[in-house]
Structures are given as structure tokens and as C-alpha cells.
Coordinates of C-alpha atoms in Angstrom, one line a residue:
M1 CA -93.4 4.4 -36.4
T2 CA -90.5 5.5 -34.3
L3 CA -91.2 9.2 -33.8
R4 CA -94.6 11.0 -33.9
W5 CA -95.9 14.5 -33.6
I6 CA -99.4 13.9 -32.3
N7 CA -102.3 16.4 -32.3
E8 CA -105.4 14.5 -31.2
K9 CA -108.7 15.4 -29.7
F10 CA -110.7 12.6 -28.1
M11 CA -113.5 12.1 -25.7
L12 CA -112.8 12.1 -22.0
Q13 CA -114.3 8.7 -21.5
R14 CA -111.7 7.3 -24.0
F15 CA -108.7 8.8 -22.1
P16 CA -107.0 5.6 -20.9
N17 CA -107.5 3.7 -24.2
T18 CA -106.4 6.6 -26.4
I19 CA -103.3 7.3 -24.4
A20 CA -102.4 3.6 -24.5
G21 CA -102.9 3.6 -28.3
I22 CA -100.6 6.6 -28.7
L23 CA -97.9 5.0 -26.7
E24 CA -98.2 1.6 -28.4
S25 CA -97.9 3.3 -31.8
V26 CA -94.3 4.4 -31.1
G27 CA -93.1 1.2 -29.4
W28 CA -94.3 1.2 -25.8
E29 CA -96.0 -2.0 -24.7
E30 CA -98.8 -2.0 -22.2
F31 CA -97.7 -5.2 -20.4
A32 CA -100.1 -5.2 -17.5
Q33 CA -103.4 -3.7 -16.3
Y34 CA -105.3 -4.0 -13.1
R35 CA -107.8 -2.3 -10.9
S36 CA -107.2 -1.8 -7.2
K37 CA -110.5 -1.9 -5.3
N38 CA -111.3 -0.7 -1.8
A39 CA -115.1 -0.5 -1.2
S40 CA -116.4 1.8 -3.9
K41 CA -113.0 3.3 -4.7
Y42 CA -111.1 2.0 -7.7
A43 CA -107.6 2.8 -9.2
E44 CA -107.3 1.7 -12.8
V45 CA -103.6 1.1 -13.3
R46 CA -101.9 0.5 -16.7
L47 CA -98.2 -0.4 -16.8
F48 CA -96.0 0.4 -19.9
K49 CA -92.5 -0.5 -20.9
A50 CA -90.1 0.1 -23.8
I51 CA -86.5 -0.4 -24.7
G52 CA -85.2 2.9 -25.9
S53 CA -82.8 3.6 -28.7
D54 CA -80.1 3.7 -26.0
K55 CA -81.0 0.0 -25.2
V56 CA -82.4 1.1 -21.7
L57 CA -85.6 -0.5 -20.4
R58 CA -88.0 2.2 -19.1
Q59 CA -91.2 1.3 -17.2
F60 CA -93.9 3.5 -15.8
G61 CA -97.5 3.3 -14.7
I62 CA -100.6 5.6 -15.2
I63 CA -103.2 5.7 -12.3
N64 CA -106.8 6.7 -12.9
A65 CA -108.6 6.6 -9.6
Y66 CA -112.3 7.2 -8.9
D67 CA -115.1 6.6 -6.5
L68 CA -118.2 4.9 -8.0
D69 CA -120.3 6.0 -5.1
K70 CA -119.5 9.6 -6.1
P71 CA -119.2 9.6 -9.9
T72 CA -117.9 12.7 -11.6
F73 CA -120.9 13.4 -13.7
P74 CA -124.6 13.6 -12.5
D75 CA -125.8 11.3 -15.3
N76 CA -126.2 8.1 -13.3
R77 CA -123.6 6.6 -15.7
L78 CA -126.2 6.5 -18.4
I79 CA -125.2 7.4 -21.9
P80 CA -128.1 9.2 -23.7
L81 CA -128.7 9.1 -27.5
T82 CA -127.6 12.7 -27.7
S83 CA -124.0 11.9 -26.5
N84 CA -121.2 11.3 -29.0
L85 CA -120.5 8.1 -27.0
A86 CA -123.9 6.8 -28.3
N87 CA -122.5 6.6 -31.9
I88 CA -121.7 3.0 -32.7
G89 CA -120.9 3.4 -36.3
V90 CA -122.3 3.4 -39.9
G91 CA -123.3 0.1 -41.2
D92 CA -122.2 -0.7 -44.8
G93 CA -124.3 -3.9 -45.2
V94 CA -121.2 -6.0 -44.8
K95 CA -119.8 -5.5 -41.3
K96 CA -121.6 -7.2 -38.4
T97 CA -119.5 -6.4 -35.3
F98 CA -118.9 -2.9 -33.9
N99 CA -117.1 -1.6 -30.9
I100 CA -118.9 0.3 -28.2
L101 CA -117.0 3.5 -27.5
S102 CA -117.5 3.6 -23.7
E103 CA -116.6 -0.1 -23.2
Y104 CA -118.0 -2.3 -20.4
I105 CA -121.7 -1.4 -20.7
L106 CA -124.4 -3.4 -18.9
P107 CA -125.8 -5.9 -21.4
G108 CA -129.6 -5.6 -21.2
S109 CA -129.5 -1.9 -20.5
E110 CA -129.1 -0.9 -24.1
R111 CA -131.5 0.5 -26.6
I112 CA -130.3 0.2 -30.2
Q113 CA -131.3 2.3 -33.1
I114 CA -130.6 2.1 -36.8
N115 CA -131.4 5.2 -38.8
D116 CA -133.3 6.5 -35.7
A117 CA -135.6 3.4 -35.5
D118 CA -135.5 1.1 -32.5
I119 CA -134.6 -2.5 -33.3
A120 CA -135.5 -5.6 -31.3
D121 CA -132.9 -7.2 -28.9
T122 CA -133.3 -10.4 -30.9
E123 CA -131.5 -8.7 -33.9
Y124 CA -128.1 -8.5 -32.2
K125 CA -125.9 -9.8 -29.3
I126 CA -123.8 -7.8 -26.8
D127 CA -120.7 -9.7 -25.6
R128 CA -120.7 -10.6 -21.9
L129 CA -118.4 -7.7 -21.0
G130 CA -120.4 -5.2 -22.9
R131 CA -117.6 -4.1 -25.3
T132 CA -119.0 -5.1 -28.7
I133 CA -122.3 -5.5 -30.5
T134 CA -122.8 -8.1 -33.2
F135 CA -125.8 -8.0 -35.5
N136 CA -127.5 -11.0 -37.0
T137 CA -127.7 -9.3 -40.4
P138 CA -125.1 -6.7 -41.4
P139 CA -126.8 -3.3 -40.8
T140 CA -127.0 -0.4 -43.2
G141 CA -127.1 3.2 -41.9
I142 CA -126.4 5.1 -38.7
I143 CA -126.2 3.0 -35.6
K144 CA -126.7 4.5 -32.2
A145 CA -127.3 3.2 -28.7
T146 CA -128.3 4.4 -25.2
Y147 CA -126.9 2.3 -22.4
S148 CA -125.7 2.2 -18.8
L149 CA -122.1 1.7 -17.8
S150 CA -121.1 -1.3 -15.8
T151 CA -118.9 -1.0 -12.7
K152 CA -115.9 -2.2 -14.8
A153 CA -116.2 1.0 -17.0
F154 CA -113.7 3.8 -16.4
E155 CA -115.0 6.9 -14.5
P156 CA -113.2 10.1 -15.7
T157 CA -111.9 12.5 -13.1
N158 CA -109.9 15.7 -13.0
T159 CA -106.8 13.9 -11.8
F160 CA -104.4 11.1 -12.8
G161 CA -101.0 10.0 -11.6
I162 CA -97.8 8.7 -13.2
F163 CA -95.1 6.8 -11.5
L164 CA -91.8 5.0 -12.2
F165 CA -90.7 1.7 -10.8
D166 CA -88.0 -1.0 -11.2
D167 CA -90.2 -4.1 -11.3
V168 CA -93.6 -5.4 -10.4
S169 CA -95.2 -8.7 -9.2
F170 CA -98.9 -9.6 -8.9
D171 CA -98.4 -12.5 -6.4
I172 CA -101.1 -12.7 -3.8
T173 CA -100.2 -14.1 -0.4
T174 CA -102.7 -15.9 1.9
L175 CA -101.8 -16.4 5.6
K176 CA -102.9 -19.6 7.5
K177 CA -106.0 -20.7 5.6
G178 CA -107.7 -23.8 6.8
I179 CA -107.4 -26.6 4.2
G180 CA -108.9 -29.6 6.0
T181 CA -109.0 -31.7 9.2
A182 CA -106.6 -34.5 9.9
N183 CA -108.1 -38.0 10.8
G184 CA -105.0 -40.3 10.6
T185 CA -106.0 -41.5 7.1
L186 CA -106.3 -38.5 4.9
K187 CA -103.0 -37.6 3.2
V188 CA -104.1 -35.2 0.4
F189 CA -105.3 -31.7 1.1
N190 CA -106.0 -28.8 -1.4
L191 CA -105.1 -25.2 -1.1
G192 CA -108.1 -24.2 -3.3
V193 CA -106.0 -22.3 -5.8
T194 CA -103.9 -23.1 -8.8
N195 CA -100.5 -21.6 -9.9
V196 CA -99.0 -21.6 -6.4
K197 CA -95.6 -20.0 -6.2
P198 CA -92.9 -22.7 -5.8
G199 CA -91.3 -22.6 -2.3
S200 CA -94.0 -20.3 -0.8
V201 CA -96.2 -23.0 0.9
K202 CA -96.0 -23.5 4.7
V203 CA -98.3 -26.2 6.2
Y204 CA -99.4 -26.3 9.8
V205 CA -101.0 -29.1 11.8
N206 CA -102.7 -28.0 15.0
N207 CA -100.9 -24.6 14.4
V208 CA -97.5 -26.3 14.5
L209 CA -95.4 -25.8 11.4
A210 CA -94.9 -29.1 9.6
D211 CA -91.5 -30.1 8.3
D212 CA -91.4 -29.1 4.6
L213 CA -89.9 -32.5 3.8
S214 CA -93.0 -34.3 5.3
Y215 CA -95.2 -33.4 2.3
T216 CA -95.1 -32.5 -1.4
V217 CA -96.9 -29.6 -3.2
K218 CA -98.2 -29.8 -6.7
N219 CA -97.9 -26.1 -7.5
S220 CA -100.1 -26.2 -10.7
T221 CA -103.1 -27.6 -8.8
G222 CA -102.5 -26.5 -5.2
E223 CA -102.5 -30.1 -4.0
V224 CA -100.6 -30.9 -0.8
T225 CA -99.8 -34.6 -0.2
F226 CA -98.3 -35.9 3.1
Y227 CA -96.1 -38.9 3.2
D228 CA -97.7 -40.0 6.5
A229 CA -101.2 -38.9 7.2
P230 CA -101.4 -36.4 10.1
T231 CA -103.4 -37.8 13.0
T232 CA -105.8 -35.2 14.4
G233 CA -106.4 -31.5 14.3
E234 CA -106.8 -28.7 11.8
V235 CA -104.5 -28.5 8.8
S236 CA -103.9 -25.0 7.5
A237 CA -101.4 -23.4 5.1
S238 CA -100.0 -20.1 4.0
Y239 CA -99.0 -19.7 0.4
T240 CA -98.5 -17.2 -2.5
E241 CA -100.6 -17.5 -5.6
I242 CA -99.1 -16.4 -8.9
R243 CA -101.9 -14.4 -10.6
Q244 CA -102.4 -15.1 -14.2
P245 CA -103.6 -12.4 -16.7
I246 CA -107.3 -12.2 -17.5
E247 CA -108.2 -11.0 -21.0
G248 CA -104.6 -11.1 -22.2
N249 CA -102.8 -8.6 -19.9
D250 CA -105.7 -7.6 -17.6
Y251 CA -105.2 -8.9 -14.0
G252 CA -108.8 -7.8 -13.2
D253 CA -109.9 -6.4 -9.8
L254 CA -107.4 -6.8 -7.0
I255 CA -108.3 -6.0 -3.4
A256 CA -106.6 -2.9 -2.0
T257 CA -106.1 -1.9 1.6
G258 CA -105.0 1.7 1.1
S259 CA -107.1 4.7 0.1
G260 CA -107.5 8.4 0.8
D261 CA -108.2 11.5 -1.2
L262 CA -108.0 10.3 -4.8
S263 CA -107.1 13.7 -6.1
T264 CA -103.7 13.6 -4.3
S265 CA -100.5 11.8 -4.8
D266 CA -100.9 9.9 -1.5
G267 CA -104.5 8.8 -2.3
L268 CA -103.4 7.6 -5.8
G269 CA -100.4 5.8 -4.5
N270 CA -102.1 4.2 -1.5
L271 CA -104.9 2.7 -3.6
A272 CA -102.7 1.7 -6.6
F273 CA -99.7 0.3 -4.7
S274 CA -101.6 -1.8 -2.2
A275 CA -102.8 -4.3 -4.7
A276 CA -99.5 -5.1 -6.4
S277 CA -95.9 -5.6 -5.3
F278 CA -93.6 -2.9 -6.8
I279 CA -89.9 -2.6 -6.4
K280 CA -88.7 0.9 -6.0
P281 CA -91.9 2.8 -6.9
S282 CA -91.7 6.6 -7.1
V283 CA -94.0 9.0 -5.4
P284 CA -96.8 9.4 -8.0
T285 CA -96.5 12.6 -10.0
V286 CA -100.0 14.2 -10.0
M287 CA -101.6 15.6 -13.2
T288 CA -104.7 17.8 -12.9
F289 CA -106.6 19.2 -15.9
T290 CA -108.3 22.1 -14.2
N291 CA -108.2 24.3 -11.1
E292 CA -111.2 22.5 -9.6
D293 CA -111.8 19.6 -7.3
N294 CA -113.3 17.7 -10.2
F295 CA -114.9 18.6 -13.5
N296 CA -117.7 21.1 -13.3
P297 CA -121.2 20.3 -14.7
A298 CA -120.3 22.0 -18.0
F299 CA -118.2 18.9 -18.9
G300 CA -119.4 15.5 -19.8
R301 CA -118.1 12.1 -20.6
D302 CA -117.9 13.0 -24.3
S303 CA -116.1 16.4 -23.7
L304 CA -113.0 16.7 -25.8
L305 CA -109.5 16.4 -24.4
H306 CA -106.7 17.7 -26.6
A307 CA -103.3 16.1 -26.5
W308 CA -100.3 17.2 -28.6
G309 CA -96.5 16.9 -28.6
S310 CA -93.7 14.6 -29.6
V311 CA -93.6 10.9 -28.6
S312 CA -91.2 8.1 -29.2
K313 CA -90.0 5.0 -27.3
D314 CA -87.3 7.2 -25.8
R315 CA -89.5 9.8 -24.2
L316 CA -92.9 11.5 -24.1
I317 CA -93.2 15.3 -24.4
L318 CA -96.8 16.2 -24.2
F319 CA -99.3 18.9 -23.4
L320 CA -102.9 18.1 -22.4
R321 CA -105.8 20.5 -22.3
M322 CA -109.5 20.0 -21.7
D323 CA -112.2 21.9 -23.6
A324 CA -111.7 25.4 -22.3
A325 CA -115.1 26.9 -23.2
S326 CA -116.5 26.7 -19.7
N327 CA -113.8 28.8 -18.1
P328 CA -110.5 29.3 -20.0
D329 CA -108.7 30.7 -16.8
N330 CA -109.3 27.4 -15.0
I331 CA -108.5 25.0 -17.8
W332 CA -104.8 24.6 -18.1
H333 CA -102.1 23.6 -20.5
V334 CA -100.8 20.6 -18.5
P335 CA -97.2 19.5 -19.2
L336 CA -95.7 16.0 -19.2
Y337 CA -92.1 14.9 -19.8
L338 CA -91.2 11.3 -19.3
G339 CA -88.0 9.6 -20.6
R340 CA -84.4 10.0 -21.6
L341 CA -82.0 12.8 -20.9
N342 CA -79.5 13.7 -23.6
N343 CA -76.0 14.0 -22.2
A344 CA -72.5 14.2 -23.5
G345 CA -70.6 12.3 -20.7
K346 CA -71.5 9.6 -18.3
K347 CA -75.2 8.7 -18.0
P348 CA -77.4 8.2 -14.9
R349 CA -77.8 4.6 -13.9
Q350 CA -81.5 4.8 -14.9
N351 CA -81.8 7.6 -17.3
T352 CA -85.5 8.5 -17.0
V353 CA -86.8 11.9 -15.9
L354 CA -90.4 12.7 -15.0
I355 CA -92.0 16.1 -14.9
G356 CA -95.7 16.9 -14.6
G357 CA -98.1 19.6 -13.4
C358 CA -101.0 19.9 -10.9
R359 CA -103.1 22.0 -8.6
A360 CA -101.7 23.3 -5.3
G361 CA -102.0 20.9 -2.4
K362 CA -102.1 17.7 -4.6
A363 CA -98.4 16.9 -5.0
G364 CA -96.7 14.3 -2.8
V365 CA -94.9 15.6 0.4
W366 CA -91.9 13.8 1.8
T367 CA -92.1 12.4 5.3
K368 CA -89.7 10.1 7.1
D369 CA -90.5 6.4 6.5
K370 CA -93.4 7.3 4.3
K371 CA -95.3 4.4 2.9
L372 CA -97.9 4.2 0.1
G373 CA -99.8 0.9 0.0
N374 CA -97.1 -0.8 2.2
H375 CA -94.4 0.4 -0.2
L376 CA -91.7 2.5 1.2
V377 CA -91.4 5.7 -0.8
D378 CA -89.0 7.6 1.5
Y379 CA -85.9 8.1 -0.6
G380 CA -84.4 10.7 1.8
M381 CA -85.3 14.2 2.7
D382 CA -84.9 15.4 -0.9
T383 CA -87.3 12.8 -2.4
A384 CA -88.8 14.3 -5.6
N385 CA -92.4 14.2 -6.7
G386 CA -92.1 15.3 -10.3
N387 CA -94.3 18.3 -9.6
N388 CA -92.2 20.7 -7.4
F389 CA -89.0 19.4 -8.9
A390 CA -87.8 17.3 -11.8
M391 CA -87.5 13.6 -10.8
L392 CA -84.6 11.5 -12.0
Q393 CA -85.1 7.8 -11.5
Q394 CA -81.6 6.9 -10.4
S395 CA -78.4 9.0 -10.4
I396 CA -74.9 8.0 -11.4
G397 CA -74.1 7.4 -7.7
G398 CA -77.2 5.2 -7.2
S399 CA -79.6 7.5 -5.4
Y400 CA -83.3 7.1 -6.4
Y401 CA -85.8 9.9 -7.1
Q402 CA -83.9 12.9 -5.9
K403 CA -84.8 16.5 -6.5
H404 CA -83.4 18.0 -9.7
Y405 CA -83.5 21.6 -11.0
L406 CA -83.9 23.2 -14.4
A407 CA -80.9 25.0 -16.0
F408 CA -80.7 27.1 -19.2
I409 CA -79.4 30.4 -20.6
T410 CA -81.5 33.2 -19.0
H411 CA -81.4 36.7 -17.8
D412 CA -82.7 38.6 -14.8
K413 CA -86.3 39.6 -14.9
A414 CA -85.3 43.0 -13.6
I415 CA -83.9 44.0 -17.0
E416 CA -87.1 43.2 -18.9
R417 CA -89.0 46.0 -20.5
P418 CA -92.7 45.3 -21.3
E419 CA -92.7 47.6 -24.3
S420 CA -89.7 45.9 -25.9
G421 CA -91.3 42.5 -26.1
R422 CA -89.3 39.5 -27.3
G423 CA -86.9 39.9 -30.1
P424 CA -83.6 38.9 -31.7
S425 CA -80.2 40.3 -30.7
V426 CA -79.4 43.6 -32.6
Y427 CA -75.9 42.3 -32.9
D428 CA -76.5 39.0 -34.9
D429 CA -80.3 39.1 -35.6
M430 CA -80.7 35.8 -33.8
Y431 CA -82.7 34.6 -30.8
H432 CA -80.6 33.0 -28.1
D433 CA -82.3 30.1 -26.4
S434 CA -80.8 26.9 -25.0
L435 CA -81.9 23.3 -24.5
M436 CA -83.5 22.8 -21.1
G437 CA -80.9 21.3 -18.7
I438 CA -81.4 19.2 -15.6
V439 CA -78.9 19.8 -12.7
H440 CA -78.4 18.5 -9.2
P441 CA -76.6 20.5 -6.4
Y442 CA -74.1 17.7 -5.9
D443 CA -73.9 16.0 -9.3
K444 CA -74.1 19.3 -11.2
E445 CA -75.1 19.1 -14.9
V446 CA -76.8 15.8 -15.6
G447 CA -78.0 16.4 -19.2
V448 CA -80.8 18.1 -21.1
L449 CA -84.4 17.2 -21.8
D450 CA -84.4 15.5 -25.2
D451 CA -85.8 17.8 -27.9
V452 CA -86.9 20.6 -25.5
Y453 CA -85.7 24.2 -25.7
A454 CA -86.3 26.6 -22.8
V455 CA -88.2 29.5 -24.4
H456 CA -89.0 32.8 -22.7
P457 CA -92.7 33.5 -23.0
S458 CA -92.5 37.2 -23.8
G459 CA -94.4 38.1 -26.9
L460 CA -95.2 34.5 -27.9
E461 CA -98.6 32.8 -28.2
H462 CA -99.4 29.1 -27.6
D463 CA -98.5 26.9 -30.6
A464 CA -96.0 29.4 -32.0
E465 CA -93.5 27.7 -34.3
L466 CA -89.8 28.3 -33.9
E467 CA -87.1 27.5 -36.4
V468 CA -83.7 26.4 -35.3
E469 CA -81.0 26.5 -38.0
K470 CA -77.4 26.1 -37.1
T471 CA -74.1 24.6 -38.1
V472 CA -72.7 22.3 -35.4
V473 CA -69.0 21.8 -35.2
H474 CA -67.5 19.0 -33.0
E475 CA -70.3 18.8 -30.6
R476 CA -69.3 16.3 -27.9
I477 CA -71.8 13.5 -27.7
G478 CA -70.0 11.2 -25.3
I479 CA -66.9 9.7 -23.8
G480 CA -66.1 6.0 -24.6
D481 CA -66.3 3.6 -21.7
G482 CA -65.5 0.4 -23.6
I483 CA -69.1 -0.8 -23.2
T484 CA -71.6 1.8 -24.6
K485 CA -72.2 1.6 -28.4
V486 CA -75.0 4.1 -28.8
F487 CA -74.6 7.9 -28.5
H488 CA -77.0 10.7 -29.3
L489 CA -76.7 14.0 -31.1
F490 CA -78.5 17.0 -29.6
Q491 CA -80.2 18.1 -32.9
R492 CA -81.4 16.3 -35.9
T493 CA -79.3 16.6 -39.0
A494 CA -80.3 18.1 -42.3
D495 CA -78.0 15.6 -44.0
T496 CA -78.4 11.9 -44.2
K497 CA -75.6 11.3 -41.6
P498 CA -73.5 13.5 -39.4
S499 CA -69.7 13.5 -39.4
I500 CA -68.4 11.5 -36.4
Y501 CA -65.0 11.7 -34.8
F502 CA -62.9 9.8 -32.2
D503 CA -60.5 12.3 -30.7
C504 CA -60.8 14.4 -33.8
K505 CA -60.3 11.5 -36.2
E506 CA -63.2 10.9 -38.5
Q507 CA -65.1 7.6 -38.3
T508 CA -67.2 5.8 -40.9
N509 CA -68.2 2.5 -39.2
F510 CA -71.5 3.5 -37.6
T511 CA -75.2 3.7 -38.3
Y512 CA -77.4 6.7 -37.7
S513 CA -81.1 7.1 -36.9
N514 CA -82.3 10.7 -37.4
D515 CA -85.6 10.0 -35.6
Y516 CA -83.7 9.2 -32.4
K517 CA -80.5 11.2 -33.3
A518 CA -78.8 7.9 -32.4
V519 CA -75.3 7.0 -33.5
E520 CA -74.5 3.3 -33.1
F521 CA -71.1 1.7 -33.4
S522 CA -70.5 -2.0 -34.1
T523 CA -67.8 -1.9 -31.5
A524 CA -67.9 0.2 -28.3
P525 CA -65.4 3.1 -28.5
P526 CA -62.3 2.6 -26.3
V527 CA -62.3 4.0 -22.7
G528 CA -61.6 7.7 -22.6
T529 CA -62.3 8.4 -26.3
E530 CA -63.9 11.8 -26.9
I531 CA -66.7 11.3 -29.4
T532 CA -67.8 14.4 -31.3
S533 CA -70.1 15.2 -34.2
S534 CA -70.4 17.9 -36.9
Y535 CA -73.6 18.5 -38.9
I536 CA -76.1 21.1 -40.1
A537 CA -79.4 21.3 -38.2
A538 CA -82.7 22.7 -39.6
N539 CA -85.6 21.9 -37.3
M540 CA -89.0 23.3 -36.2
Y541 CA -90.1 23.5 -32.6
Q542 CA -93.5 24.3 -31.2
Y543 CA -93.8 26.6 -28.2
N544 CA -96.2 26.1 -25.3
L545 CA -96.3 27.4 -21.8
A546 CA -97.2 25.1 -18.9
E547 CA -100.1 26.7 -16.9
S548 CA -100.4 24.2 -14.0
P549 CA -99.2 26.1 -11.0
I550 CA -97.2 23.2 -9.4
T551 CA -94.7 22.3 -12.1
P552 CA -90.9 23.0 -12.2
M553 CA -91.4 25.5 -15.1
R554 CA -93.4 27.8 -13.0
L555 CA -91.7 27.6 -9.6
E556 CA -88.9 30.0 -8.8
S557 CA -87.5 27.5 -6.4
T558 CA -86.8 25.2 -9.3
S559 CA -86.3 27.3 -12.4
P560 CA -83.9 30.2 -13.0
Y561 CA -86.7 32.0 -14.8
A562 CA -90.3 31.3 -14.1
P563 CA -92.5 30.8 -16.0
I564 CA -90.5 29.3 -18.8
G565 CA -92.0 27.7 -21.9
W566 CA -91.1 24.6 -23.8
G567 CA -90.1 24.5 -27.4
I568 CA -90.8 20.9 -28.5
F569 CA -89.3 19.4 -31.6
K570 CA -92.0 19.1 -34.2
E571 CA -90.4 18.4 -37.6
K572 CA -87.4 18.9 -39.9
I573 CA -87.5 21.9 -42.2

């Protein structure tokens, strides 16, 4: 599936896995996963990538950080039979193996019931990681279990983080580890690790660096062999180990040096970034579900989290909201935009924008030479965090992660009249909204968020559906550069294909994907060619208003009208 409107409710304990499943369903790949560990503090990090319809590689990470010495819920990480997480499944007399919803339980802590009757532990087996249960005989009826979670199991919190990056490595460097004692005869020493990074080994005899041509290294086994046996003294070595994935793409627990308040951008970044080597990581954008330090006791691991919006391999446009029964004023509609901008001219070098929403005091703050986990995240005094300002990964001029602002057709709040509400123009009986633009003080108009209208909130309720019907004539979708072959419309067409023109001359040699609004030519249009499109659009958008206080849509310093709502593309009409 290339484009999805999602509307899902799932248990909080399932958050990382469910989000990963949604992303993978539209073409994102979870290519790596690891946990940074510092004492009792963990940051579970999942890394995703996708090549969009514009042929651009986009990569981002999600950080879920928690302290197992201070778990969110006062349940001792025990799942009772009354929890929805205790539901294993319904046996049909054929199936033997079932997944355990919480994942990573402590084998031996479980109590299994079939049709409310306990069964002996000799009737089944739990796999060593505590993720599945296999019965000797296929069960029939309702299967439940009470169990304890292992330390490997995810701990939900009120906060998670999202960041962009250029590249990542999981190489682990060891400095001057003793590998043996020279005696004038021994030639072979072992580093004690396999998969050594070629060229990374430095060997010392009596703390004196040995000539790298005096020995050979077998990188696959970590074996160091001298041509001539060193005479006396300690033999030591520094080296880099290439970490291999565990369980497919899981790198397991990696030791971290950084930490801090895990509900803040700095705490998330310090813990997550100190266990892996990222190139050009952004300051983490913080996402908080509620206006609380953590979830209050009304919530549980099986509380429902609602996620809805439009997702594709080009971009994610989502709203997230926890069960609001405990206190609707404190449970927010949390916004997330991550991905491509639509533009009609030159494109940013890395065309990825990130916008999120959080509580006050949690977003990252720029300081000179700022580091998170030994990674420099100072991209100048206007470094963005995705919360106070929109964050563009890399501008056309090469600058990383600079503050960008919202732009759209608006009016002054001073002319609003509460009694008039929101309505169409009396002149043409139409509402006048615009796509949500992204601008920079120096670069000016960069583009617009893909499939997002800026919608004034007056007189509208959450989830209101808005129809956009228009005839588009010679909309400019790009300028030829002799290289780019893919260009994008700003709306989806009601027809099978739009009409496409080069300098007002109609073209026929192209393909069109209405899911992505992507026009692709077999040969790149010549340099300087104006590419335009004409078509009829008839689409439905859903309105929602971000309620997180620290998000560009609610900040007057970033938005020309605050608060401003999003109209997200939902379906064709």
C-alpha cells in the first residue's frame, strides 16, 4: 500500500511495535533497533528509512526512554488477568503458537488459563525471550495469562522523541586493552572479539606503539600475529568492533554514557546518541501526550492510544491522543509532520521537515558547542528543535536544521467577531484557505507541507471533514534542471492523469501516481523549462487542532495566526 489513512486505537504497551507496523505498511523499513543503557535508564531507539516518490532517502529515529527503577505504573510490571494484555488469543484446536502482547515476559512467572482454568506448565513452552507461547496440543477456547515483564520489555512514558540524521554506525571502540604478555616465543595474540573493523587495530608492546607492518590482523576472528615474537612486556591493543545485528535488526543493549531528565530533549538525546555514532543528528523533537510529568494512575499499560492521519513513504501526518477520560483538558491532540515539502521550484538539499508538539520546558534549547551523547548538535544560533519552529533537514544553501516559520493566507485577529463564527465569503460562497507554507527569513518561501491545509479553527470541531473542489489551470510544479525527472502536483486529480506542459506545450511522455501526486518523465526536462499542470481536484480533508502548547501551530512567534488547525488529506471524493 502506498498511501493510507489510518485510524487506529491500540494499547499503550504496544506503542513502539504498532507505530513500526504502520510505517512498514506504507514502505518505511525499520533497519535498526537498539537500547542505550546507563544504570537503570534505557532508551529504546528504532531507526527507519524510506526512498520517497521523489527518489530521496529519508531516515529518522524514534526514542522511547524510561527508568526501570522508577516505572511509570505502580504495578511492579506485573500483568494481571484483568488486563487486556493478558489476552493471548482464542484457540481453534489447530493453532499451537501464540504471540504474547506485552512481549519479553519473564519465563516462569506466567500463569496460563484456558477457559478460566489453570493449566500445568508442562502443557506448553515459552520461548527464551518470553515473546511466544507454544502448546503441546492445540488449545480450544479463550487463552489468558498473568505474567511479569522482563527488563527487556518496553516501559511506557508520557514522552518520546523523534530525530533526523544523515547516517549511523554501531561500531564499538576499545582503547588499549591487554591481550597478553610477550615471552620471546609467543607470536599469536587474540583481541577477544570477532568482526574487527579493518584498519582500526593498533598494537602496543610495553606501551610503545608497534609498527603496523610488524604484525597481521585476522579481522574475522580478532587474531593478531607477529612476524617476530615480541620479547618481554605487556601486549595491548586498541580496536573497533563492528557490531552485528541480534535477532535480525536488533543490536541489543549498548552501554551509554549520557543521561539526564528523560522527559526532555537533552535527556532523550544524551541517552540515545551516546551508544551509537550518528552523522549530523538533529536535536530531538519532543512529543508529550499529556500536561503531566508522566501518566497519572488513571492510566495503565493497556490504556488506549488513538493515532490517525495520512501516511506514505513520502511523509507522515499524524495526530496522537491518549484516552481522555481522566482529564480531557490535560490530554492533548499531539501533532506530527515528518517528510517531504511540496515545492514548485528548486528543492532543499535534504527535503525533510519535522514538526511536533510537547509540554513547556521540554523542547531542546540551543547553546554554543552543545553536545548530546558526544554528538555536536550546535548548528548555529538558529538551530531548530521541531517544537518551537519547523525544522528543515538541510537547506538549498547547505545549512542544517535551521528555524523555519509557517506561512499561509490569514487575517488579523482584531477583525474577528465571535458572533459571526466561521463561514464562506458572501461574494463567492467559498471558504478561502491555503496550503500550509514553510518559509525562512533569508531563503523565503521553501514550499508547502504535503497534503496539509491551514484551517482557521473558528466554528469547527475536531474531525470535521472539509471538501476541496477546484479547477487548476497551469499550476507550476517545477523548473527543469536537466537532472530531476519527478515532480509533484499540489492536489490529487479527479481524472486519471493531469495535463502536463513544458513552457505551455502539452506533453504525453510521462507516468502519474495519484497516491503521491507524482509526475515522472523518462527523460529529465531541459534546464530552465517551466513545468505546469492543469487538472480538476475533488478531495476531502480532515480538520484537527494541535493542543500541545509548544508546537509551531500554537506559537505567535512562528505562525501568522495562532492557533491554526491542520486540514489533512483523507480521500478523494
